[in-house]
């Protein structure tokens, strides 16, 4: 019922220089009508994730990939990806696609891994590394990333990682959460 809903007649009723966004169905927009409107300047741009062959390469057309997130296959793939990302976080402290924490990934290289969520403020990393050194540990590898007001630091360490290390780091001002992964 919506095939060709955006056509020469409906485009003529739009303001000059309109930008048409079509993320619904390719057939919703009459390709010939949109091309003509782009050429005349009636339409400034046409953005779609369902480009027909006719509109590909036409000036003013912005064709973007269609994600197809509602197909059964994509839902299965998203569920698998989410599970794999959760497992990677639990086992390694790596974060991908988080809403409120930065993306961070580091291959394991030390005996133990310490993951610290903290406020993104000056001197926080030096305070964390000082505590680790004072507790007799050696940092083998480290990565830090921030997202807005939050920082996330992952450290692979060698030495005797005792509960005291996590407690000492947790007592640093602006540290939110400490996790030791063995």
mmCIF file of C-alpha atoms in Angstrom:
data_model
loop_
_atom_site.group_PDB
_atom_site.id
_atom_site.type_symbol
_atom_site.label_atom_id
_atom_site.label_comp_id
_atom_site.label_asym_id
_atom_site.label_seq_id
_atom_site.Cartn_x
_atom_site.Cartn_y
_atom_site.Cartn_z
ATOM 1 C CA UNK A 1 0.000 0.000 0.000
ATOM 2 C CA UNK A 2 2.919 2.355 0.563
ATOM 3 C CA UNK A 3 4.699 1.632 -2.741
ATOM 4 C CA UNK A 4 5.454 4.962 -4.440
ATOM 5 C CA UNK A 5 4.042 6.989 -1.538
ATOM 6 C CA UNK A 6 6.844 9.517 -2.061
ATOM 7 C CA UNK A 7 6.241 10.451 -5.705
ATOM 8 C CA UNK A 8 6.170 13.504 -7.976
ATOM 9 C CA UNK A 9 2.859 14.721 -6.493
ATOM 10 C CA UNK A 10 3.894 14.382 -2.834
ATOM 11 C CA UNK A 11 7.341 15.867 -3.507
ATOM 12 C CA UNK A 12 5.691 18.893 -5.181
ATOM 13 C CA UNK A 13 3.887 19.592 -1.872
ATOM 14 C CA UNK A 14 7.172 19.639 0.091
ATOM 15 C CA UNK A 15 9.278 22.702 0.884
ATOM 16 C CA UNK A 16 12.060 23.525 -1.538
ATOM 17 C CA UNK A 17 15.396 22.049 -0.451
ATOM 18 C CA UNK A 18 13.779 19.294 1.594
ATOM 19 C CA UNK A 19 15.910 16.350 2.682
ATOM 20 C CA UNK A 20 14.199 12.989 2.335
ATOM 21 C CA UNK A 21 15.210 10.169 4.682
ATOM 22 C CA UNK A 22 13.984 6.675 3.827
ATOM 23 C CA UNK A 23 14.837 3.924 6.302
ATOM 24 C CA UNK A 24 11.556 2.084 5.833
ATOM 25 C CA UNK A 25 11.285 0.399 2.430
ATOM 26 C CA UNK A 26 12.994 1.065 -0.880
ATOM 27 C CA UNK A 27 9.722 0.947 -2.786
ATOM 28 C CA UNK A 28 8.278 3.723 -0.617
ATOM 29 C CA UNK A 29 10.063 6.294 -2.806
ATOM 30 C CA UNK A 30 9.535 6.517 -6.565
ATOM 31 C CA UNK A 31 13.127 6.478 -7.871
ATOM 32 C CA UNK A 32 12.370 8.463 -11.034
ATOM 33 C CA UNK A 33 10.531 11.139 -9.038
ATOM 34 C CA UNK A 34 13.315 11.514 -6.461
ATOM 35 C CA UNK A 35 16.000 11.713 -9.183
ATOM 36 C CA UNK A 36 14.027 14.412 -10.996
ATOM 37 C CA UNK A 37 13.494 16.336 -7.744
ATOM 38 C CA UNK A 38 17.210 16.119 -6.915
ATOM 39 C CA UNK A 39 18.157 17.397 -10.366
ATOM 40 C CA UNK A 40 15.743 20.345 -10.099
ATOM 41 C CA UNK A 41 16.857 21.233 -6.563
ATOM 42 C CA UNK A 42 13.405 20.628 -5.065
ATOM 43 C CA UNK A 43 15.026 17.895 -2.942
ATOM 44 C CA UNK A 44 18.463 18.774 -1.493
ATOM 45 C CA UNK A 45 19.369 15.209 -0.589
ATOM 46 C CA UNK A 46 17.944 11.718 -0.371
ATOM 47 C CA UNK A 47 19.295 9.417 2.331
ATOM 48 C CA UNK A 48 18.360 5.744 2.229
ATOM 49 C CA UNK A 49 19.513 2.350 3.345
ATOM 50 C CA UNK A 50 17.460 0.808 0.492
ATOM 51 C CA UNK A 51 19.024 2.354 -2.615
ATOM 52 C CA UNK A 52 17.672 1.167 -5.946
ATOM 53 C CA UNK A 53 20.101 0.722 -8.826
ATOM 54 C CA UNK A 54 18.586 3.844 -10.399
ATOM 55 C CA UNK A 55 19.609 6.179 -7.544
ATOM 56 C CA UNK A 56 23.105 4.790 -7.022
ATOM 57 C CA UNK A 57 25.666 7.373 -8.068
ATOM 58 C CA UNK A 58 23.112 10.172 -8.423
ATOM 59 C CA UNK A 59 24.348 13.462 -6.949
ATOM 60 C CA UNK A 60 22.522 14.212 -3.694
ATOM 61 C CA UNK A 61 21.843 10.555 -2.887
ATOM 62 C CA UNK A 62 23.448 9.251 0.280
ATOM 63 C CA UNK A 63 23.214 5.472 0.224
ATOM 64 C CA UNK A 64 24.145 3.728 3.451
ATOM 65 C CA UNK A 65 24.226 0.020 4.313
ATOM 66 C CA UNK A 66 21.036 -1.568 5.533
ATOM 67 C CA UNK A 67 21.715 -3.366 8.785
ATOM 68 C CA UNK A 68 18.838 -5.824 8.628
ATOM 69 C CA UNK A 69 18.799 -6.130 12.408
ATOM 70 C CA UNK A 70 15.367 -7.710 12.560
ATOM 71 C CA UNK A 71 16.030 -10.871 10.596
ATOM 72 C CA UNK A 72 16.118 -14.151 12.515
ATOM 73 C CA UNK A 73 19.732 -14.640 11.429
ATOM 74 C CA UNK A 74 20.797 -11.214 12.680
ATOM 75 C CA UNK A 75 19.021 -11.716 15.999
ATOM 76 C CA UNK A 76 20.849 -15.047 16.436
ATOM 77 C CA UNK A 77 24.157 -13.388 15.510
ATOM 78 C CA UNK A 78 23.519 -10.509 17.924
ATOM 79 C CA UNK A 79 22.740 -12.944 20.735
ATOM 80 C CA UNK A 80 25.933 -14.901 20.025
ATOM 81 C CA UNK A 81 27.975 -11.700 19.853
ATOM 82 C CA UNK A 82 26.542 -10.450 23.157
ATOM 83 C CA UNK A 83 27.310 -13.779 24.827
ATOM 84 C CA UNK A 84 30.875 -13.796 23.465
ATOM 85 C CA UNK A 85 31.436 -10.217 24.619
ATOM 86 C CA UNK A 86 30.121 -11.049 28.085
ATOM 87 C CA UNK A 87 32.388 -14.110 28.308
ATOM 88 C CA UNK A 88 35.373 -11.995 27.209
ATOM 89 C CA UNK A 89 34.566 -9.462 29.939
ATOM 90 C CA UNK A 90 34.182 -12.110 32.622
ATOM 91 C CA UNK A 91 37.299 -14.054 31.629
ATOM 92 C CA UNK A 92 39.580 -11.207 30.486
ATOM 93 C CA UNK A 93 38.077 -7.867 31.531
ATOM 94 C CA UNK A 94 37.833 -6.762 27.885
ATOM 95 C CA UNK A 95 34.896 -4.497 27.013
ATOM 96 C CA UNK A 96 33.224 -4.118 23.613
ATOM 97 C CA UNK A 97 30.092 -2.188 22.658
ATOM 98 C CA UNK A 98 29.340 -0.930 26.160
ATOM 99 C CA UNK A 99 26.886 1.898 26.628
ATOM 100 C CA UNK A 100 28.655 3.476 29.607
ATOM 101 C CA UNK A 101 32.243 2.165 29.604
ATOM 102 C CA UNK A 102 34.984 2.591 27.021
ATOM 103 C CA UNK A 103 35.877 -0.163 24.564
ATOM 104 C CA UNK A 104 39.098 -1.795 25.676
ATOM 105 C CA UNK A 105 40.867 -4.989 24.736
ATOM 106 C CA UNK A 106 44.238 -6.416 25.663
ATOM 107 C CA UNK A 107 45.632 -9.924 25.154
ATOM 108 C CA UNK A 108 46.560 -11.677 28.394
ATOM 109 C CA UNK A 109 50.270 -11.531 29.231
ATOM 110 C CA UNK A 110 50.713 -11.687 33.005
ATOM 111 C CA UNK A 111 49.902 -14.113 35.777
ATOM 112 C CA UNK A 112 47.001 -12.016 37.015
ATOM 113 C CA UNK A 113 44.834 -9.258 35.579
ATOM 114 C CA UNK A 114 43.589 -6.275 37.547
ATOM 115 C CA UNK A 115 40.668 -4.294 36.094
ATOM 116 C CA UNK A 116 39.855 -0.895 37.553
ATOM 117 C CA UNK A 117 36.833 1.284 36.799
ATOM 118 C CA UNK A 118 37.533 4.821 37.979
ATOM 119 C CA UNK A 119 36.620 8.425 37.406
ATOM 120 C CA UNK A 120 38.455 10.074 34.521
ATOM 121 C CA UNK A 121 40.498 12.511 36.608
ATOM 122 C CA UNK A 122 44.190 13.491 36.597
ATOM 123 C CA UNK A 123 46.782 11.267 38.289
ATOM 124 C CA UNK A 124 44.456 8.260 38.670
ATOM 125 C CA UNK A 125 46.643 5.906 36.616
ATOM 126 C CA UNK A 126 49.785 6.931 38.512
ATOM 127 C CA UNK A 127 47.996 6.321 41.825
ATOM 128 C CA UNK A 128 46.954 2.832 40.669
ATOM 129 C CA UNK A 129 50.411 1.903 39.373
ATOM 130 C CA UNK A 130 52.053 3.245 42.550
ATOM 131 C CA UNK A 131 49.885 0.995 44.708
ATOM 132 C CA UNK A 132 50.698 -1.991 42.494
ATOM 133 C CA UNK A 133 54.423 -1.288 42.761
ATOM 134 C CA UNK A 134 54.234 -0.709 46.520
ATOM 135 C CA UNK A 135 52.459 -4.068 46.895
ATOM 136 C CA UNK A 136 55.423 -5.789 45.186
ATOM 137 C CA UNK A 137 53.879 -6.493 41.798
ATOM 138 C CA UNK A 138 55.374 -5.943 38.351
ATOM 139 C CA UNK A 139 53.203 -4.566 35.551
ATOM 140 C CA UNK A 140 53.699 -6.707 32.435
ATOM 141 C CA UNK A 141 51.177 -4.908 30.242
ATOM 142 C CA UNK A 142 48.624 -2.148 30.698
ATOM 143 C CA UNK A 143 45.905 -0.357 28.761
ATOM 144 C CA UNK A 144 43.652 2.537 29.721
ATOM 145 C CA UNK A 145 40.692 4.118 27.966
ATOM 146 C CA UNK A 146 38.084 6.681 28.892
ATOM 147 C CA UNK A 147 34.517 7.458 27.987
ATOM 148 C CA UNK A 148 33.369 10.799 29.239
ATOM 149 C CA UNK A 149 33.786 10.919 32.993
ATOM 150 C CA UNK A 150 34.678 7.212 33.345
ATOM 151 C CA UNK A 151 38.064 5.569 32.914
ATOM 152 C CA UNK A 152 38.868 1.874 32.687
ATOM 153 C CA UNK A 153 42.349 0.495 33.262
ATOM 154 C CA UNK A 154 43.447 -3.094 32.708
ATOM 155 C CA UNK A 155 46.819 -4.274 34.042
ATOM 156 C CA UNK A 156 48.499 -7.654 33.657
ATOM 157 C CA UNK A 157 50.783 -8.206 36.632
ATOM 158 C CA UNK A 158 53.203 -10.764 37.995
ATOM 159 C CA UNK A 159 53.997 -11.316 41.634
ATOM 160 C CA UNK A 160 51.918 -12.352 44.594
ATOM 161 C CA UNK A 161 48.495 -10.842 43.955
ATOM 162 C CA UNK A 162 46.782 -10.865 47.307
ATOM 163 C CA UNK A 163 43.385 -9.530 48.320
ATOM 164 C CA UNK A 164 45.281 -6.594 49.833
ATOM 165 C CA UNK A 165 46.149 -5.297 46.341
ATOM 166 C CA UNK A 166 42.507 -5.029 45.300
ATOM 167 C CA UNK A 167 41.651 -3.472 48.645
ATOM 168 C CA UNK A 168 44.489 -0.921 48.373
ATOM 169 C CA UNK A 169 43.404 0.064 44.841
ATOM 170 C CA UNK A 170 39.744 0.252 45.906
ATOM 171 C CA UNK A 171 40.759 2.710 48.637
ATOM 172 C CA UNK A 172 42.161 5.178 46.085
ATOM 173 C CA UNK A 173 39.922 8.214 45.760
ATOM 174 C CA UNK A 174 37.654 8.106 42.665
ATOM 175 C CA UNK A 175 38.078 4.344 42.128
ATOM 176 C CA UNK A 176 34.650 2.844 41.505
ATOM 177 C CA UNK A 177 35.314 -0.893 41.154
ATOM 178 C CA UNK A 178 38.327 -3.223 41.233
ATOM 179 C CA UNK A 179 38.330 -6.746 39.871
ATOM 180 C CA UNK A 180 41.169 -9.293 39.958
ATOM 181 C CA UNK A 181 41.018 -12.028 37.329
ATOM 182 C CA UNK A 182 43.211 -15.058 37.960
#
